[in-house]
CSV table of C-alpha atoms in Angstrom, one decimal:
chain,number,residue,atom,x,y,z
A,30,UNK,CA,-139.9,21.5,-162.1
A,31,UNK,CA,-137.5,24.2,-162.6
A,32,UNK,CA,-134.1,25.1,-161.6
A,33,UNK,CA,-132.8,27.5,-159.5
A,34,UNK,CA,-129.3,28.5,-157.6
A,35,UNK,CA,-130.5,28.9,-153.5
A,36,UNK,CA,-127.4,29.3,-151.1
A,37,UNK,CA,-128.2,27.0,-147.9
A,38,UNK,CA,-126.6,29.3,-145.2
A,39,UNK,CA,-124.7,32.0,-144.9
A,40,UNK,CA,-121.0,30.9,-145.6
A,41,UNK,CA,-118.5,31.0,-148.7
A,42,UNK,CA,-119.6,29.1,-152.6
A,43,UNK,CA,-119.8,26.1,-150.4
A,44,UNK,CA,-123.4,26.8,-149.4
A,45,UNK,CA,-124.8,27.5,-152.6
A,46,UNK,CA,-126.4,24.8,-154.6
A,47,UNK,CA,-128.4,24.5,-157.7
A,48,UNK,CA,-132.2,23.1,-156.5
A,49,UNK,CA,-135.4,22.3,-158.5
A,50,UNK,CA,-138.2,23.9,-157.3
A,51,UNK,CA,-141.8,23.8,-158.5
A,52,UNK,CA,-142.8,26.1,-161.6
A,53,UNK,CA,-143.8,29.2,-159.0
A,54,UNK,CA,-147.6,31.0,-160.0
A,55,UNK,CA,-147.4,34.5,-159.9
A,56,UNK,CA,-149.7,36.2,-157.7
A,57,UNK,CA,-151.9,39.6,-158.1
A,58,UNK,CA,-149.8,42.4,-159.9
A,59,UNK,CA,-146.9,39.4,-160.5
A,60,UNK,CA,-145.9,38.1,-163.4
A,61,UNK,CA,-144.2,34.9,-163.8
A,62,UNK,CA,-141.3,34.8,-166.4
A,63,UNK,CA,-139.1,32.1,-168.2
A,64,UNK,CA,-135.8,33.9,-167.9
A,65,UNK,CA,-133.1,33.9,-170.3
A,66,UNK,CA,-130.2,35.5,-168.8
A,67,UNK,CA,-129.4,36.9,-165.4
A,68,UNK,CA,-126.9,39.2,-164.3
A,69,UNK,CA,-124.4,38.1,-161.7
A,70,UNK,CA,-123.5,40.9,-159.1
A,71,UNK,CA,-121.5,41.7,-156.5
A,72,UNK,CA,-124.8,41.8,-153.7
A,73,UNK,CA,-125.1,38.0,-154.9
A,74,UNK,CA,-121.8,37.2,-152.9
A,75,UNK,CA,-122.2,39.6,-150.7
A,76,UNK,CA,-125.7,38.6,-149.4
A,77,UNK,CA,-124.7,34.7,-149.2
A,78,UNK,CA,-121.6,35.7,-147.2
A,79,UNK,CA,-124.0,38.1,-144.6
A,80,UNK,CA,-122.3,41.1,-144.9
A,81,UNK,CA,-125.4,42.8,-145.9
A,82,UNK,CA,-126.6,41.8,-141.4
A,83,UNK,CA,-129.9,41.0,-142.6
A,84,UNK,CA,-131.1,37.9,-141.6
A,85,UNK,CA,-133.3,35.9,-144.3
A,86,UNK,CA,-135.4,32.6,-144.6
A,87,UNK,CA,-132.8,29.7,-145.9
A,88,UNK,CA,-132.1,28.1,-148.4
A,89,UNK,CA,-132.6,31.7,-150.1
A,90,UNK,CA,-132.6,31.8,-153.6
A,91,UNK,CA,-129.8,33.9,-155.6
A,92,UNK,CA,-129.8,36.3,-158.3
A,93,UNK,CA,-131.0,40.2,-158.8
A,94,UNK,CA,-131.4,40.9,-162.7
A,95,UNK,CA,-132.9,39.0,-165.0
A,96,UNK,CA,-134.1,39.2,-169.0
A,97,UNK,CA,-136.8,36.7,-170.5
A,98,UNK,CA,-140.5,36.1,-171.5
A,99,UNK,CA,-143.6,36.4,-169.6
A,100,UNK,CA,-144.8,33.3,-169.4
A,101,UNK,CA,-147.7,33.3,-166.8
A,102,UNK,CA,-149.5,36.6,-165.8
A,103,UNK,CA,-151.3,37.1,-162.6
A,104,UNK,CA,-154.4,39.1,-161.4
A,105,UNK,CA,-154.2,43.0,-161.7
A,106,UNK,CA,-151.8,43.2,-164.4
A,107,UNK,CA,-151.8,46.1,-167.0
A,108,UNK,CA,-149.3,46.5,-170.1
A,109,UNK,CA,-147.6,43.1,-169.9
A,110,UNK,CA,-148.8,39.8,-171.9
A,111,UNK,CA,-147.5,36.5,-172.2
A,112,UNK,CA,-145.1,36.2,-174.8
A,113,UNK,CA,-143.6,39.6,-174.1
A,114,UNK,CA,-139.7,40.0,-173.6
A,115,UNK,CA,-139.4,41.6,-170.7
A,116,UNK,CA,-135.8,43.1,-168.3
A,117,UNK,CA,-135.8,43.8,-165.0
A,118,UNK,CA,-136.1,42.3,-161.3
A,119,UNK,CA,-137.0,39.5,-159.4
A,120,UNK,CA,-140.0,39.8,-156.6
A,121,UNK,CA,-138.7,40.1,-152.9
A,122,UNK,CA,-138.0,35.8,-152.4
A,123,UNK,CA,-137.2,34.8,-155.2
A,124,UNK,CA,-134.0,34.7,-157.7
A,125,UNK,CA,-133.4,35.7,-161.2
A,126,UNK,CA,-130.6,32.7,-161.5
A,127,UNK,CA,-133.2,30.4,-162.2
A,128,UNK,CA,-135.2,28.7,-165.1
A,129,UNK,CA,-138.3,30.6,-164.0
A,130,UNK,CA,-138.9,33.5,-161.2
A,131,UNK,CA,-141.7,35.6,-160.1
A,132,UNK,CA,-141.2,39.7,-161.1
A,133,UNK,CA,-143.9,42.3,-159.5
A,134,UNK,CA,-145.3,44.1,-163.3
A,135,UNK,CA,-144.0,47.3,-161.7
A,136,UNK,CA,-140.5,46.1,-161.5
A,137,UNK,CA,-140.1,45.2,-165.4
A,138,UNK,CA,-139.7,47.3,-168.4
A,139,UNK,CA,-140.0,45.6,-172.1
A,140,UNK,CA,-136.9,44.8,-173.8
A,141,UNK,CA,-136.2,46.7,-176.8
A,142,UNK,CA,-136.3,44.1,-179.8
A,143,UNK,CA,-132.6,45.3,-180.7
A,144,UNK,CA,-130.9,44.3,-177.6
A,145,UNK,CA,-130.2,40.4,-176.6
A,146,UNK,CA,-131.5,39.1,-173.7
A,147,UNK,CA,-127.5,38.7,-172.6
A,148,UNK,CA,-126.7,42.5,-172.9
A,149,UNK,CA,-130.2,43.3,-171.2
A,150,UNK,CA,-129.6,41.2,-168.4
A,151,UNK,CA,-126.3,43.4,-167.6
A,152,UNK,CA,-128.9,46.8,-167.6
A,153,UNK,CA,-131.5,46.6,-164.8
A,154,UNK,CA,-129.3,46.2,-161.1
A,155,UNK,CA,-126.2,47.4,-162.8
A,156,UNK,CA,-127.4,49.7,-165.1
A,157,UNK,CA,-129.8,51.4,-163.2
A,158,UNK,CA,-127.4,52.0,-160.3
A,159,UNK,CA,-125.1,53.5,-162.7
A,160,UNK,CA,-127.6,55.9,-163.8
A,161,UNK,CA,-129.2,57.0,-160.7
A,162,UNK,CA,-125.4,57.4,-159.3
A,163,UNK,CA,-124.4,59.9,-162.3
A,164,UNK,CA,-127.2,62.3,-162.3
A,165,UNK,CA,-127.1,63.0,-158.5
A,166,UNK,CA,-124.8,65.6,-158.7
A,167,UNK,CA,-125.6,67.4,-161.5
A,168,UNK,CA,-122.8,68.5,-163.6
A,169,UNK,CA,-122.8,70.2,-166.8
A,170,UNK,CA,-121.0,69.8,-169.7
A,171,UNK,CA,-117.0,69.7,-169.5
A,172,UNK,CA,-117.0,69.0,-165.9
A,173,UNK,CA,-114.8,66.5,-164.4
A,174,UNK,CA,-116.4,63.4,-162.5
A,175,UNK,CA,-113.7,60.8,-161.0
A,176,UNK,CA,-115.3,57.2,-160.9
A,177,UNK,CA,-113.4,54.6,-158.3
A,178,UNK,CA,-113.5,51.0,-159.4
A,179,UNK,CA,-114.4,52.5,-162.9
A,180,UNK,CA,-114.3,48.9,-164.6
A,181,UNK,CA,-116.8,47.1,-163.0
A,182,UNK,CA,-120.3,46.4,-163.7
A,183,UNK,CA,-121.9,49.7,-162.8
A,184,UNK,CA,-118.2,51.9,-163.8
A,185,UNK,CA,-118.5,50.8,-167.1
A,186,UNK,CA,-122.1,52.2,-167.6
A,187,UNK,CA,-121.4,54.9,-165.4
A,188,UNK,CA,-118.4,56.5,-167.5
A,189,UNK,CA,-120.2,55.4,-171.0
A,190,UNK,CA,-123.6,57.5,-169.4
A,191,UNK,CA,-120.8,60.2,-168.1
A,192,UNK,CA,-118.9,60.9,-171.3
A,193,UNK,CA,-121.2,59.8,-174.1
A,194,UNK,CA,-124.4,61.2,-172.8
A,195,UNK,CA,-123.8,64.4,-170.2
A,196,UNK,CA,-120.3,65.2,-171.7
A,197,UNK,CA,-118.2,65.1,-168.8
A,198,UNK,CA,-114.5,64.5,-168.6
A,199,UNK,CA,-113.9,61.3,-166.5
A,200,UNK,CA,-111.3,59.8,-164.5
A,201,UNK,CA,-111.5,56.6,-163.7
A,202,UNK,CA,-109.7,54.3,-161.5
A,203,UNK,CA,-108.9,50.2,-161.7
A,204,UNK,CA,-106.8,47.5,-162.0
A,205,UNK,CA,-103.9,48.0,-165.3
A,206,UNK,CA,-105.8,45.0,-166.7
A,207,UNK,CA,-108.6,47.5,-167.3
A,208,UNK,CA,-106.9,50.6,-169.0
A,209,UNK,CA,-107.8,49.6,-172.5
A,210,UNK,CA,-111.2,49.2,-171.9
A,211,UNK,CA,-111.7,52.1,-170.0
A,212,UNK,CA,-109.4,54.1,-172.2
A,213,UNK,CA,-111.8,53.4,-174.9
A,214,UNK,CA,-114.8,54.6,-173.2
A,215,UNK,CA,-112.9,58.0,-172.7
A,216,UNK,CA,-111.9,57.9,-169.1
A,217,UNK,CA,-108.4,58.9,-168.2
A,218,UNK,CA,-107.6,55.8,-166.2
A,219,UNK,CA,-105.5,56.0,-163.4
A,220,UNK,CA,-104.4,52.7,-161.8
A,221,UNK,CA,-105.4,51.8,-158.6
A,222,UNK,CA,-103.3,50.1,-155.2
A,223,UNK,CA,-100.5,51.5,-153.6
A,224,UNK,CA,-99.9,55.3,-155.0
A,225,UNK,CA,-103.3,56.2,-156.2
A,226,UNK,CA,-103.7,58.7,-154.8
A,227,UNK,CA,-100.2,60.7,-156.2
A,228,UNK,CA,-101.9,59.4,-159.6
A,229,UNK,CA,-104.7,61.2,-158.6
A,230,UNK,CA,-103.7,64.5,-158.3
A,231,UNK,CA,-101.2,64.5,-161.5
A,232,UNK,CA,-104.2,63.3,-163.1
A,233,UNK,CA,-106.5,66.2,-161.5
A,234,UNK,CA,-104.1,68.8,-159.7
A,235,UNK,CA,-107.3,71.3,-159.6
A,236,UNK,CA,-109.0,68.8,-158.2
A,237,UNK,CA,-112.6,66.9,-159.5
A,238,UNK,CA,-116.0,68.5,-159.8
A,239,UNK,CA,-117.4,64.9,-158.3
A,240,UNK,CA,-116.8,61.7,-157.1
A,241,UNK,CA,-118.4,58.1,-157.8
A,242,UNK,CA,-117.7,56.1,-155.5
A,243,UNK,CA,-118.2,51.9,-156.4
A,244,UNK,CA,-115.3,51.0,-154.1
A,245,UNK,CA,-115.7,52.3,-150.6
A,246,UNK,CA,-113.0,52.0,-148.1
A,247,UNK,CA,-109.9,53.7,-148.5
A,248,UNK,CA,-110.3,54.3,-152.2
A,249,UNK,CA,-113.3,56.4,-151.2
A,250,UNK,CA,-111.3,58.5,-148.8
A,251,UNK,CA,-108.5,58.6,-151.4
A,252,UNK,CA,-110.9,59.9,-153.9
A,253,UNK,CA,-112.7,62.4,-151.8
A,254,UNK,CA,-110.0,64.6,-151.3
A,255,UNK,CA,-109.8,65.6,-154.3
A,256,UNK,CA,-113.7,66.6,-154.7
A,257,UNK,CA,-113.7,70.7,-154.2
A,258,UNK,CA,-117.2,70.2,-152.5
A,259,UNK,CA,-117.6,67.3,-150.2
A,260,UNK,CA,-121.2,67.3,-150.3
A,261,UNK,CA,-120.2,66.4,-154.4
A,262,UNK,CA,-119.1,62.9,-153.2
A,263,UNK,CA,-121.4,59.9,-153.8
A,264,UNK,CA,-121.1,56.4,-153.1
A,265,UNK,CA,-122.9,52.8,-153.4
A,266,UNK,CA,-120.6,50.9,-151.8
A,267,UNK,CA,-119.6,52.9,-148.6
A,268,UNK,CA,-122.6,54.9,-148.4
A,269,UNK,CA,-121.9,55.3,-144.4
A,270,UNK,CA,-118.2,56.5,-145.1
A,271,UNK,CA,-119.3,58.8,-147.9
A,272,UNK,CA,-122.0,60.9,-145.2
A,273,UNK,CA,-118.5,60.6,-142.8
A,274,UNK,CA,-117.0,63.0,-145.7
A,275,UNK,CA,-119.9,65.2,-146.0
A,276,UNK,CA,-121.3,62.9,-149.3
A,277,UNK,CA,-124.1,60.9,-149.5
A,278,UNK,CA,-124.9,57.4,-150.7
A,279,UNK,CA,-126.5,57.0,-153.7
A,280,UNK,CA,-130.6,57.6,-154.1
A,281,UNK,CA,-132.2,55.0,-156.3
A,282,UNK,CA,-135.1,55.7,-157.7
A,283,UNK,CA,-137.9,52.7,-159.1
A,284,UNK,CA,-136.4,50.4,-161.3
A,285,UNK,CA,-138.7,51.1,-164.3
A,286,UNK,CA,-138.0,54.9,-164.3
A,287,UNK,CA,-133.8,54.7,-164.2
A,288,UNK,CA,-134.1,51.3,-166.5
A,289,UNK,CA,-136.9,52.7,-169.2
A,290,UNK,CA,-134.5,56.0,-169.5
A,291,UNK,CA,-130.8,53.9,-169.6
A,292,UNK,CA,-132.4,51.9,-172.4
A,293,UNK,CA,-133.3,55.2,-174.5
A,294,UNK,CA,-129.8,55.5,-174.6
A,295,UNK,CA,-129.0,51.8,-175.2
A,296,UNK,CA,-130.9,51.4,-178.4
A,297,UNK,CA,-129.8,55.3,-179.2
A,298,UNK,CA,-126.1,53.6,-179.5
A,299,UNK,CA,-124.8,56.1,-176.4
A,300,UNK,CA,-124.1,53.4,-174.1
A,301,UNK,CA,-123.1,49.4,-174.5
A,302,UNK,CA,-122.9,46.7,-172.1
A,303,UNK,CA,-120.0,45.2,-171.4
A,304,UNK,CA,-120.5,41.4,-171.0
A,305,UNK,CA,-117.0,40.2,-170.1
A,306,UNK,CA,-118.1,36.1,-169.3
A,307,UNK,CA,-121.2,34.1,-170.3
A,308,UNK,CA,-122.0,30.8,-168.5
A,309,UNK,CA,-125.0,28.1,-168.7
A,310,UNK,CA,-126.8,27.6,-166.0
A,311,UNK,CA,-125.0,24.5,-165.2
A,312,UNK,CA,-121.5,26.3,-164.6
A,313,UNK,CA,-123.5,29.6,-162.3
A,314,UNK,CA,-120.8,28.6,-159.3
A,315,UNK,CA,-118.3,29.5,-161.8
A,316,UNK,CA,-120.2,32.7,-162.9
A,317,UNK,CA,-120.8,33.5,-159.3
A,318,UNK,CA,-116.8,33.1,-158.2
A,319,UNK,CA,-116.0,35.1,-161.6
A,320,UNK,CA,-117.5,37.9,-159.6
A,321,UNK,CA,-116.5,37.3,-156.0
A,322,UNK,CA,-113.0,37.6,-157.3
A,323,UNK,CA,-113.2,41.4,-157.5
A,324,UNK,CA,-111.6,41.1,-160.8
A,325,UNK,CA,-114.6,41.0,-164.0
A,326,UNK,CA,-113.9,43.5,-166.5
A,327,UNK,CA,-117.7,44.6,-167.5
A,328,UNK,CA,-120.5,42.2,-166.5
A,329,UNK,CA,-120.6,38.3,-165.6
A,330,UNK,CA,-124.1,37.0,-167.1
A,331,UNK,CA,-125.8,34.0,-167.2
A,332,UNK,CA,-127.8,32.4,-170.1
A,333,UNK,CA,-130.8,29.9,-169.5
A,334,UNK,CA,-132.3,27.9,-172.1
């Protein structure tokens, strides 16, 4: 049997419940993999609560990033082998907080030998957001990007990809509790709440070449006035306000394409994830309400075995 955290209904941390499932078999062009860490993200929430509208079969198991080892390989599969360490996503049904989960091939890149499974889990729903979301406007060097909720999973690897790797200047906003951390990533940091948007402008009076949005809401709108071209605004969490304000929400593009090129930069030293908590499997409620808090500095992982 294995274990796995499956949320009975749609509802608050009182539906969710850790279950034991069979060991799953991995179909054609699947792979089934013993996982070692999972990422915890916002979506995870999010989806249990049913803000996301979409209606799934229950109980519906939980969890969208996962690092391991492939421990079962299915029919039509190239380039992966049992035994290999492997980072990425879990196949549409299944969860990455779990002992075990089924991944399509496509959807998994091979971890590089110099990063833990606990720092690769953080990389492939965070991580790959944050670089699909910083290369869709394209700036040049010595531009100046503002990032809204700049401390969170996907800020942290946004600014780190926006300073360390394209050279930008970046503001970034959060709570005070996260002006150290994003003070040594290189962001200016401008507090968010009630004046932010005052801070804004003394912190960009000529106003910002682009906007990252992670936020939505009124911190979106905040931010968007001070982007001199509207169509430079982007968002993932309001991607329906940001088209309101002439922006877009953010394009992803396939997991193994953003993932494989974030991790070039990973090993290359450019960019490190933050993991802020680590929790065993047994304690995943806790990891899960470290996250629906809206307060996590960095990333919320979970080891397995």
């Amino acid at each position: 049997m294995s274990r796995v955290l499956v949320f009975r209904e749609y509802g608050g941390p009182e539906t969710q419940e850790l279950v034991e499932r069979d060991v799953p078999e991995p179909g054609a062009g699947e792979v089934r993999v013993a996982v070692r860490a999972a990422g915890v993200n916002p979506a995870d929430w999010k989806r249990r609560s049913g803000r996301f509208g979409t209606k799934i079969a229950l109980p519906a198991p939980m969890g969208l990033e996962l690092a391991g080892v492939v421990e079962s390989v299915g029919a039509d599969v190239a380039g992966l082998e049992v035994g290999d360490a492997v980072l990425g996503v879990p196949a549409r049904g299944w969860g990455a907080l779990a002992e075990h989960t089924i991944a399509r091939a496509e959807d998994l890149v091979p971890k590089p030998a110099a990063v833990s499974f606990v720092d690769a889990a953080a990389l492939p729903v965070a991580g790959a957001t944050a670089y699909d979301v910083v290369h869709q406007v394209p700036l040049g060097p010595g531009a100046t990007l503002l990032v809204t909720g700049a401390g969170g999973g996907v800020g942290v690897i946004a600014v780190q990809l926006a300073v360390a790797v394209l050279g930008l200047r970046v503001i970034g906003t959060g709570s005070e509790a996260k002006r150290a951390l994003l003070e040594e990533l290189g962001a200016v940091f401008v507090a968010s709440g009630p004046g932010v948007a005052d801070r804004l402008v003394a912190a960009a009076p000529d106003g910002v070449d682009a906007v990252v949005d992670l936020v939505g809401g009124e911190a979106l709108r905040e931010a968007a006035r001070l982007a001199r071209e509207p169509a430079a605004v982007v968002s993932t969490a309001d991607p329906a306000g940001a088209r309101e304000l002439g922006g877009a929400g953010v394009v992803r593009h396939p997991t193994r394409e953003s993932l494989g090129a974030l991790l070039g930069h990973v090993v290359a030293g450019h960019v490190r994830p933050r993991v802020s908590g680590v929790f065993p499997l047994e304690r995943v409620a806790e990891a899960v309400a470290a996250v629906e808090t809206g307060h996590a500095t960095g990333k919320v992982v979970v080891e397995i075995g």
